[in-house]
Amino acid sequence: MASVTAEPIDTTIEVPGKRTPLVTGAHDYGTVTDAVCRLAECKTPKAWYLALGVSACLMGMLFGLIGYLIITGVGVWGNRSPVFWGWPIVNFVFWVGIGHAGTLISAILFLFRQDWRTGINRAAEAMTIFAVVCAGVFPGIHIGRVWLAYWLFPIPNQMAMWPNFRSPLLWDVFAVSTYATVSLLFWYMGMIPDLATLRDRATGKIQQFAYGLFSLGWNGSSRHWHRYERAYLLLAALAAPLVLSVHTIVSFDFAVSQLPGWHTTIFPPYFVAGAVFSGFAMVLTLMIPARKICGIEDLLTDRHLENMTKVIIATGTMVGYAYAMEFFIAWYGGNRYETFAFINRAFGPYAWAYWIMVSCNVISPQLFWIKKIRTTPWMIFVVCVFVNIGMWFERFVITVTSLSRDFLPSSWGYFKPTIVDVLMLIGSFGLFMTLFLLFCKFLPMVAMAEVKSVMPRPGGHGDH
Amino acid sequence: MATTIEQPVKTKAEPELLGFLAEFDDPNALIEASKKVRDAGYRNWDTHTPFPLHGIDEAMGIKWTILPWIVACCGLMGGTIAISMQWYMNAYDYPFLISGKPLFSIPACIPIVFELSVLLAAFGAFFGMLGLNQLPKLYNPMFKSEAFRRVTNDRFFISMDAKDAKFSEIDTGEFLKSLNPTNVEEFWSDVESPKLPRNLKLGLSIVGVLMIMPPALVAYKRSTTTNTPRVHIVPDMDFQPSLKAQNTTNVFSDGREIRPNIKGTIPRGQFKDDNIPFYYGLKYLPEDQDVVTIAVQDEKKADAKPAEDKKADAEKAPATKPAAADPAAAAAAEAKKLDELPWVTEFPMPVTAKMMARGKERYRIYCSACHGLGGEGDGLVTLRAMDLQQGTWVKPASYHTENVRKLPVGRLYHTITNGVRKMPAYGPQIPPEDRWSIVLYLKALQKSQQIDANTLPEDVKRKLRDTK
């Protein structure tokens, strides 16, 4: 049987010439399956019900507020002249950014043959889908008359009108919906073999039916696996540029306008780096408690966490560079409005938000240079929470500071969120966590088939 | 109903052998066994593994899939759809002109082209994979084997299909046993009918039809014309209870919907009666207050009106306004009225050097384009207009003519405020203080052209000589 050495090993030590195992503990193929399926099969812990209860209440609050907004009108938000792009757009860009880590882990690391991704990719992809769901809510209700949301799509109508394809806002509609669809396909396709595992182990009638339906009759045929792997590779190759394109297009919403502080060419790469940065932080925020609660620390080792913190250092430094470069170009470009916009960001009425952003995004990831912090899960967790806060504030600073003080001092204003704004942001976390908890309970949290394929084969056959 | 029971059910046949399943617990053993099956010349067989087993493709002799070609075609299709859609919608069917940008240009199309190419290619990869694998196929006779359930967990299988040309119940079974599997078993066809129950199909089709009906009705309503008002599910602001101007109502005793101002109402920022000289340039307001907003009309412009319009004007206002029939006479009448007003001749505020500097700056911003820096009526706009000789331009009068020099300051102020001939009213743009500053500077300009150089002090003379 395929089994891994039972002695506890420190997976974070680099031994030259030797590969660190991706799965620790005395695991063979069967025990990996057992470990992953346990949560779906055994009695649900009380903590899960408690967590689901709380997040479902928050989700309910979000839906209630959406109902209130639709019935009353968007005036319940703090968006008014001159800041019409307030909290909802900040939330949208924040949530879309969160999604990026999932696709990056599953697609780009797959293309680079980074086998360590197998432990985390499923949960990260799930996170992507749920984050995109949360993101989609906000522009959807931000349009004002929600019942006319179909005007965004090129559907024939009796007004004989078509949407304007030269508007980055329409590109956004296509980019985000394509991203959501492709991510969903990628996630679901990766899950088909694992759903078949759950089907074959299911005892209840309902589980057998549901897992049976969604596993599409998968029987592990090698001829099927051959096409499946090819399709997976192709989807990964398609999803990789898609990740870059989505946040690039989101940044066009800002960069194509003429507003000082938005009209900059650094936006696309800067937004993508920020998205990956916040996405990895969110993956870690979710996975550190989840691996503990679900007991999958052997599959999701400290090594995995450490690798992700290294990505966070890299992207966090890129984000810091972008902040510095924005300032430099504002000065070097000699445009007085641009210069003012950045001085105003750092020292104007929103200076508090700016400095929260800088300290969370530039300083906190640098702590990961210290190996002790990089390998201690609770410390990683704390830093990642700060990164999440910082990245939310980054979107807030970009959106609100530029709008609140543009060219004419006569049209300046100060944006204040209303209680509805704040509760909707909290509610969106409820929606996200509800979906994630349901996923943890009912779906395979770790890609079993992929983990098994990177485990050492009995008889020392190959190194994967 | 009874007749259906008596009908012979075709599927109640004897179960037949569909094939063998050989079980292995070691992936390497499976690969070795697969090579032997391949070399034995079997065609209709397969291996089943819990994860993609590397090396099995060669061991089984699996050919490369055509999936990449399907994906490439789908991607190209997506790009083509995207580019033709954008051209059709924004350049052909509903031309969308925005700030003079071209109706169709490739760079603006790229994002959508990229997104749709990726979307359709992804559909190609996913559905192409399912199609080539003939999935979903929820039912499979192998699933009845208890042992086969571990194929998605930790066991490895070879399945041998009875349809294979080389298949024989005894030989194939023996051959499989020779491969050292942990177990070999047979799998059989079903005795029960694999068909869906008839009522289920009926029920599903009824539900399907019912589900299609609402969107079909909506689509029908949206694509046809009607004489009756549409049903407004959300009325937006189509119907408002507000009163509309020019309509009658019984809410108010006078029957008017539009409400006249209450007597003595002054619009915000319009209370100027406490300083009439400053705001109007007049010593006091005349009885006919309308005259203070007169701007002498451009005679040529009035002449340029089409003949029909003039005729219509004349018919509308017959005797009471004879001026309307003759624009030139009307302009003269207006000018005459203005001449008779009690204009102030002194500045209604203290005159300072600061005011003069301000007036100079404002003059250069607002006036010099037409009137010229020296007030000769030779500004750059005037020069160009004269150059083009289009005939609609009235050359501004020089400030240094006898007539203009004699105008009282109040009248000059009035002209800036309300305009004259081609010159539009600058009142809305320039605050009163600045208008007076400009008048002051204008007076200084006039004075500068009327002074005998010999009366100037010596240092000013020298300065003038130097700057010549």
PDB file of C-alpha atoms in Angstrom, chain A residues 84-254:
ATOM      1  CA  PHE A  84     -21.516  58.401  -6.325  1.00  0.00           C
ATOM      2  CA  TRP A  85     -19.108  55.477  -6.333  1.00  0.00           C
ATOM      3  CA  GLY A  86     -18.960  54.715  -2.687  1.00  0.00           C
ATOM      4  CA  TRP A  87     -19.127  51.680  -0.500  1.00  0.00           C
ATOM      5  CA  PRO A  88     -20.807  49.270  -2.978  1.00  0.00           C
ATOM      6  CA  ILE A  89     -18.068  49.678  -5.569  1.00  0.00           C
ATOM      7  CA  VAL A  90     -15.407  49.386  -2.876  1.00  0.00           C
ATOM      8  CA  ASN A  91     -17.000  46.111  -1.801  1.00  0.00           C
ATOM      9  CA  PHE A  92     -17.252  44.927  -5.386  1.00  0.00           C
ATOM     10  CA  VAL A  93     -13.587  45.499  -6.167  1.00  0.00           C
ATOM     11  CA  PHE A  94     -12.609  44.014  -2.810  1.00  0.00           C
ATOM     12  CA  TRP A  95     -14.582  40.810  -3.339  1.00  0.00           C
ATOM     13  CA  VAL A  96     -13.515  40.366  -6.952  1.00  0.00           C
ATOM     14  CA  GLY A  97      -9.936  40.688  -5.770  1.00  0.00           C
ATOM     15  CA  ILE A  98     -10.432  38.029  -3.106  1.00  0.00           C
ATOM     16  CA  GLY A  99     -11.463  35.630  -5.809  1.00  0.00           C
ATOM     17  CA  HIS A 100      -8.210  35.854  -7.679  1.00  0.00           C
ATOM     18  CA  ALA A 101      -6.114  33.711  -5.390  1.00  0.00           C
ATOM     19  CA  GLY A 102      -8.313  30.696  -6.040  1.00  0.00           C
ATOM     20  CA  THR A 103      -7.872  30.779  -9.781  1.00  0.00           C
ATOM     21  CA  LEU A 104      -4.237  31.676  -9.439  1.00  0.00           C
ATOM     22  CA  ILE A 105      -3.545  28.712  -7.186  1.00  0.00           C
ATOM     23  CA  SER A 106      -5.510  26.298  -9.302  1.00  0.00           C
ATOM     24  CA  ALA A 107      -4.559  27.529 -12.764  1.00  0.00           C
ATOM     25  CA  ILE A 108      -1.204  29.261 -12.720  1.00  0.00           C
ATOM     26  CA  LEU A 109       0.402  26.986 -10.134  1.00  0.00           C
ATOM     27  CA  PHE A 110      -0.979  24.018 -12.069  1.00  0.00           C
ATOM     28  CA  LEU A 111       0.647  25.243 -15.262  1.00  0.00           C
ATOM     29  CA  PHE A 112       3.906  25.731 -13.374  1.00  0.00           C
ATOM     30  CA  ARG A 113       3.647  22.146 -12.069  1.00  0.00           C
ATOM     31  CA  GLN A 114       3.613  23.307  -8.446  1.00  0.00           C
ATOM     32  CA  ASP A 115       2.404  20.100  -6.835  1.00  0.00           C
ATOM     33  CA  TRP A 116       1.900  21.734  -3.451  1.00  0.00           C
ATOM     34  CA  ARG A 117      -1.199  23.385  -4.832  1.00  0.00           C
ATOM     35  CA  THR A 118      -3.145  20.113  -4.647  1.00  0.00           C
ATOM     36  CA  GLY A 119      -3.756  20.473  -0.927  1.00  0.00           C
ATOM     37  CA  ILE A 120      -5.296  23.917  -1.152  1.00  0.00           C
ATOM     38  CA  ASN A 121      -6.700  24.375  -4.622  1.00  0.00           C
ATOM     39  CA  ARG A 122     -10.201  23.032  -4.025  1.00  0.00           C
ATOM     40  CA  ALA A 123     -10.962  25.268  -1.077  1.00  0.00           C
ATOM     41  CA  ALA A 124      -9.312  28.208  -2.823  1.00  0.00           C
ATOM     42  CA  GLU A 125     -11.446  27.695  -5.922  1.00  0.00           C
ATOM     43  CA  ALA A 126     -14.553  27.455  -3.769  1.00  0.00           C
ATOM     44  CA  MET A 127     -13.499  30.696  -2.161  1.00  0.00           C
ATOM     45  CA  THR A 128     -13.207  32.233  -5.639  1.00  0.00           C
ATOM     46  CA  ILE A 129     -16.739  31.267  -6.584  1.00  0.00           C
ATOM     47  CA  PHE A 130     -18.205  32.544  -3.327  1.00  0.00           C
ATOM     48  CA  ALA A 131     -16.223  35.770  -3.489  1.00  0.00           C
ATOM     49  CA  VAL A 132     -17.440  36.389  -7.032  1.00  0.00           C
ATOM     50  CA  VAL A 133     -21.008  35.767  -5.847  1.00  0.00           C
ATOM     51  CA  CYS A 134     -20.511  38.416  -3.150  1.00  0.00           C
ATOM     52  CA  ALA A 135     -18.899  40.742  -5.669  1.00  0.00           C
ATOM     53  CA  GLY A 136     -21.748  40.318  -8.153  1.00  0.00           C
ATOM     54  CA  VAL A 137     -24.320  41.431  -5.595  1.00  0.00           C
ATOM     55  CA  PHE A 138     -22.946  44.964  -5.344  1.00  0.00           C
ATOM     56  CA  PRO A 139     -22.862  46.266  -8.903  1.00  0.00           C
ATOM     57  CA  GLY A 140     -26.151  44.431  -9.387  1.00  0.00           C
ATOM     58  CA  ILE A 141     -27.902  46.566  -6.789  1.00  0.00           C
ATOM     59  CA  HIS A 142     -25.798  49.649  -7.461  1.00  0.00           C
ATOM     60  CA  ILE A 143     -27.474  50.196 -10.810  1.00  0.00           C
ATOM     61  CA  GLY A 144     -30.496  51.643  -9.029  1.00  0.00           C
ATOM     62  CA  ARG A 145     -33.376  49.985 -10.825  1.00  0.00           C
ATOM     63  CA  VAL A 146     -32.501  46.379 -10.213  1.00  0.00           C
ATOM     64  CA  TRP A 147     -35.358  45.111 -12.336  1.00  0.00           C
ATOM     65  CA  LEU A 148     -33.710  46.643 -15.373  1.00  0.00           C
ATOM     66  CA  ALA A 149     -30.368  44.911 -14.784  1.00  0.00           C
ATOM     67  CA  TYR A 150     -30.807  43.027 -18.050  1.00  0.00           C
ATOM     68  CA  TRP A 151     -30.091  46.287 -19.878  1.00  0.00           C
ATOM     69  CA  LEU A 152     -26.455  45.528 -19.178  1.00  0.00           C
ATOM     70  CA  PHE A 153     -26.563  42.570 -21.520  1.00  0.00           C
ATOM     71  CA  PRO A 154     -26.875  42.744 -25.289  1.00  0.00           C
ATOM     72  CA  ILE A 155     -30.404  41.377 -25.423  1.00  0.00           C
ATOM     73  CA  PRO A 156     -32.783  42.580 -28.148  1.00  0.00           C
ATOM     74  CA  ASN A 157     -35.499  44.817 -26.739  1.00  0.00           C
ATOM     75  CA  GLN A 158     -38.384  46.868 -28.032  1.00  0.00           C
ATOM     76  CA  MET A 159     -36.446  50.096 -27.535  1.00  0.00           C
ATOM     77  CA  ALA A 160     -34.076  48.928 -30.314  1.00  0.00           C
ATOM     78  CA  MET A 161     -31.099  49.949 -28.182  1.00  0.00           C
ATOM     79  CA  TRP A 162     -27.811  48.177 -27.627  1.00  0.00           C
ATOM     80  CA  PRO A 163     -25.328  48.664 -24.814  1.00  0.00           C
ATOM     81  CA  ASN A 164     -22.205  50.711 -25.445  1.00  0.00           C
ATOM     82  CA  PHE A 165     -19.335  48.341 -26.036  1.00  0.00           C
ATOM     83  CA  ARG A 166     -16.714  51.045 -25.640  1.00  0.00           C
ATOM     84  CA  SER A 167     -17.518  51.502 -21.994  1.00  0.00           C
ATOM     85  CA  PRO A 168     -15.246  49.758 -19.490  1.00  0.00           C
ATOM     86  CA  LEU A 169     -18.311  49.236 -17.322  1.00  0.00           C
ATOM     87  CA  LEU A 170     -19.723  46.943 -19.982  1.00  0.00           C
ATOM     88  CA  TRP A 171     -16.362  45.180 -20.327  1.00  0.00           C
ATOM     89  CA  ASP A 172     -16.704  44.580 -16.621  1.00  0.00           C
ATOM     90  CA  VAL A 173     -20.040  42.864 -17.090  1.00  0.00           C
ATOM     91  CA  PHE A 174     -18.493  40.491 -19.594  1.00  0.00           C
ATOM     92  CA  ALA A 175     -15.263  40.015 -17.654  1.00  0.00           C
ATOM     93  CA  VAL A 176     -16.863  39.243 -14.317  1.00  0.00           C
ATOM     94  CA  SER A 177     -19.568  36.989 -15.722  1.00  0.00           C
ATOM     95  CA  THR A 178     -17.025  35.103 -17.853  1.00  0.00           C
ATOM     96  CA  TYR A 179     -14.766  34.811 -14.849  1.00  0.00           C
ATOM     97  CA  ALA A 180     -17.566  33.490 -12.672  1.00  0.00           C
ATOM     98  CA  THR A 181     -18.637  30.972 -15.320  1.00  0.00           C
ATOM     99  CA  VAL A 182     -15.152  29.685 -16.102  1.00  0.00           C
ATOM    100  CA  SER A 183     -14.234  29.473 -12.408  1.00  0.00           C
ATOM    101  CA  LEU A 184     -17.415  27.542 -11.736  1.00  0.00           C
ATOM    102  CA  LEU A 185     -16.701  25.110 -14.569  1.00  0.00           C
ATOM    103  CA  PHE A 186     -13.114  24.698 -13.417  1.00  0.00           C
ATOM    104  CA  TRP A 187     -14.157  24.089  -9.830  1.00  0.00           C
ATOM    105  CA  TYR A 188     -16.959  21.732 -10.727  1.00  0.00           C
ATOM    106  CA  MET A 189     -14.918  19.763 -13.228  1.00  0.00           C
ATOM    107  CA  GLY A 190     -12.143  19.302 -10.687  1.00  0.00           C
ATOM    108  CA  MET A 191     -14.729  18.050  -8.240  1.00  0.00           C
ATOM    109  CA  ILE A 192     -16.411  15.417 -10.436  1.00  0.00           C
ATOM    110  CA  PRO A 193     -14.060  12.522  -9.445  1.00  0.00           C
ATOM    111  CA  ASP A 194     -14.245  13.490  -5.783  1.00  0.00           C
ATOM    112  CA  LEU A 195     -18.032  13.711  -5.930  1.00  0.00           C
ATOM    113  CA  ALA A 196     -17.920  10.171  -7.318  1.00  0.00           C
ATOM    114  CA  THR A 197     -15.908   9.154  -4.249  1.00  0.00           C
ATOM    115  CA  LEU A 198     -18.552  10.631  -1.984  1.00  0.00           C
ATOM    116  CA  ARG A 199     -21.247   8.880  -4.038  1.00  0.00           C
ATOM    117  CA  ASP A 200     -19.553   5.529  -3.668  1.00  0.00           C
ATOM    118  CA  ARG A 201     -19.220   5.956   0.078  1.00  0.00           C
ATOM    119  CA  ALA A 202     -22.625   7.503   0.702  1.00  0.00           C
ATOM    120  CA  THR A 203     -25.061   5.539   2.830  1.00  0.00           C
ATOM    121  CA  GLY A 204     -28.153   7.730   2.849  1.00  0.00           C
ATOM    122  CA  LYS A 205     -30.571   7.728  -0.098  1.00  0.00           C
ATOM    123  CA  ILE A 206     -30.501  11.506  -0.479  1.00  0.00           C
ATOM    124  CA  GLN A 207     -26.721  11.661  -0.455  1.00  0.00           C
ATOM    125  CA  GLN A 208     -26.496   8.818  -2.969  1.00  0.00           C
ATOM    126  CA  PHE A 209     -28.928  10.565  -5.271  1.00  0.00           C
ATOM    127  CA  ALA A 210     -27.380  14.024  -4.981  1.00  0.00           C
ATOM    128  CA  TYR A 211     -23.762  12.959  -5.252  1.00  0.00           C
ATOM    129  CA  GLY A 212     -24.751  10.464  -7.952  1.00  0.00           C
ATOM    130  CA  LEU A 213     -26.416  13.200  -9.974  1.00  0.00           C
ATOM    131  CA  PHE A 214     -23.545  15.652  -9.751  1.00  0.00           C
ATOM    132  CA  SER A 215     -20.766  13.110 -10.296  1.00  0.00           C
ATOM    133  CA  LEU A 216     -22.354  12.446 -13.719  1.00  0.00           C
ATOM    134  CA  GLY A 217     -21.647   8.712 -13.553  1.00  0.00           C
ATOM    135  CA  TRP A 218     -17.888   9.040 -13.240  1.00  0.00           C
ATOM    136  CA  ASN A 219     -16.275   5.612 -13.083  1.00  0.00           C
ATOM    137  CA  GLY A 220     -12.568   6.408 -13.041  1.00  0.00           C
ATOM    138  CA  SER A 221     -11.947   5.069 -16.540  1.00  0.00           C
ATOM    139  CA  SER A 222      -8.416   5.756 -17.715  1.00  0.00           C
ATOM    140  CA  ARG A 223      -9.742   6.742 -21.107  1.00  0.00           C
ATOM    141  CA  HIS A 224     -11.900   9.298 -19.328  1.00  0.00           C
ATOM    142  CA  TRP A 225      -9.010  10.423 -17.150  1.00  0.00           C
ATOM    143  CA  HIS A 226      -6.946  11.040 -20.271  1.00  0.00           C
ATOM    144  CA  ARG A 227      -9.473  13.485 -21.743  1.00  0.00           C
ATOM    145  CA  TYR A 228     -10.246  14.854 -18.326  1.00  0.00           C
ATOM    146  CA  GLU A 229      -6.629  15.780 -17.657  1.00  0.00           C
ATOM    147  CA  ARG A 230      -6.367  17.376 -21.064  1.00  0.00           C
ATOM    148  CA  ALA A 231      -9.531  19.376 -20.462  1.00  0.00           C
ATOM    149  CA  TYR A 232      -8.251  20.400 -17.036  1.00  0.00           C
ATOM    150  CA  LEU A 233      -4.985  21.584 -18.514  1.00  0.00           C
ATOM    151  CA  LEU A 234      -6.829  23.558 -21.198  1.00  0.00           C
ATOM    152  CA  LEU A 235      -9.152  25.125 -18.669  1.00  0.00           C
ATOM    153  CA  ALA A 236      -6.166  26.067 -16.532  1.00  0.00           C
ATOM    154  CA  ALA A 237      -4.477  27.608 -19.554  1.00  0.00           C
ATOM    155  CA  LEU A 238      -7.644  29.588 -20.277  1.00  0.00           C
ATOM    156  CA  ALA A 239      -8.238  30.617 -16.686  1.00  0.00           C
ATOM    157  CA  ALA A 240      -4.696  31.904 -16.133  1.00  0.00           C
ATOM    158  CA  PRO A 241      -4.903  34.883 -18.525  1.00  0.00           C
ATOM    159  CA  LEU A 242      -8.504  35.339 -17.480  1.00  0.00           C
ATOM    160  CA  VAL A 243      -7.413  36.103 -13.899  1.00  0.00           C
ATOM    161  CA  LEU A 244      -5.105  38.804 -15.176  1.00  0.00           C
ATOM    162  CA  SER A 245      -7.723  40.190 -17.546  1.00  0.00           C
ATOM    163  CA  VAL A 246     -10.532  40.434 -14.995  1.00  0.00           C
ATOM    164  CA  HIS A 247      -8.838  42.723 -12.555  1.00  0.00           C
ATOM    165  CA  THR A 248      -7.200  44.596 -15.406  1.00  0.00           C
ATOM    166  CA  ILE A 249     -10.657  45.359 -16.756  1.00  0.00           C
ATOM    167  CA  VAL A 250     -11.921  46.254 -13.282  1.00  0.00           C
ATOM    168  CA  SER A 251      -9.049  48.727 -13.102  1.00  0.00           C
ATOM    169  CA  PHE A 252     -10.097  50.162 -16.496  1.00  0.00           C
ATOM    170  CA  ASP A 253     -13.325  51.303 -14.841  1.00  0.00           C
ATOM    171  CA  PHE A 254     -11.114  53.732 -12.984  1.00  0.00           C
TER     172      PHE A 254
END
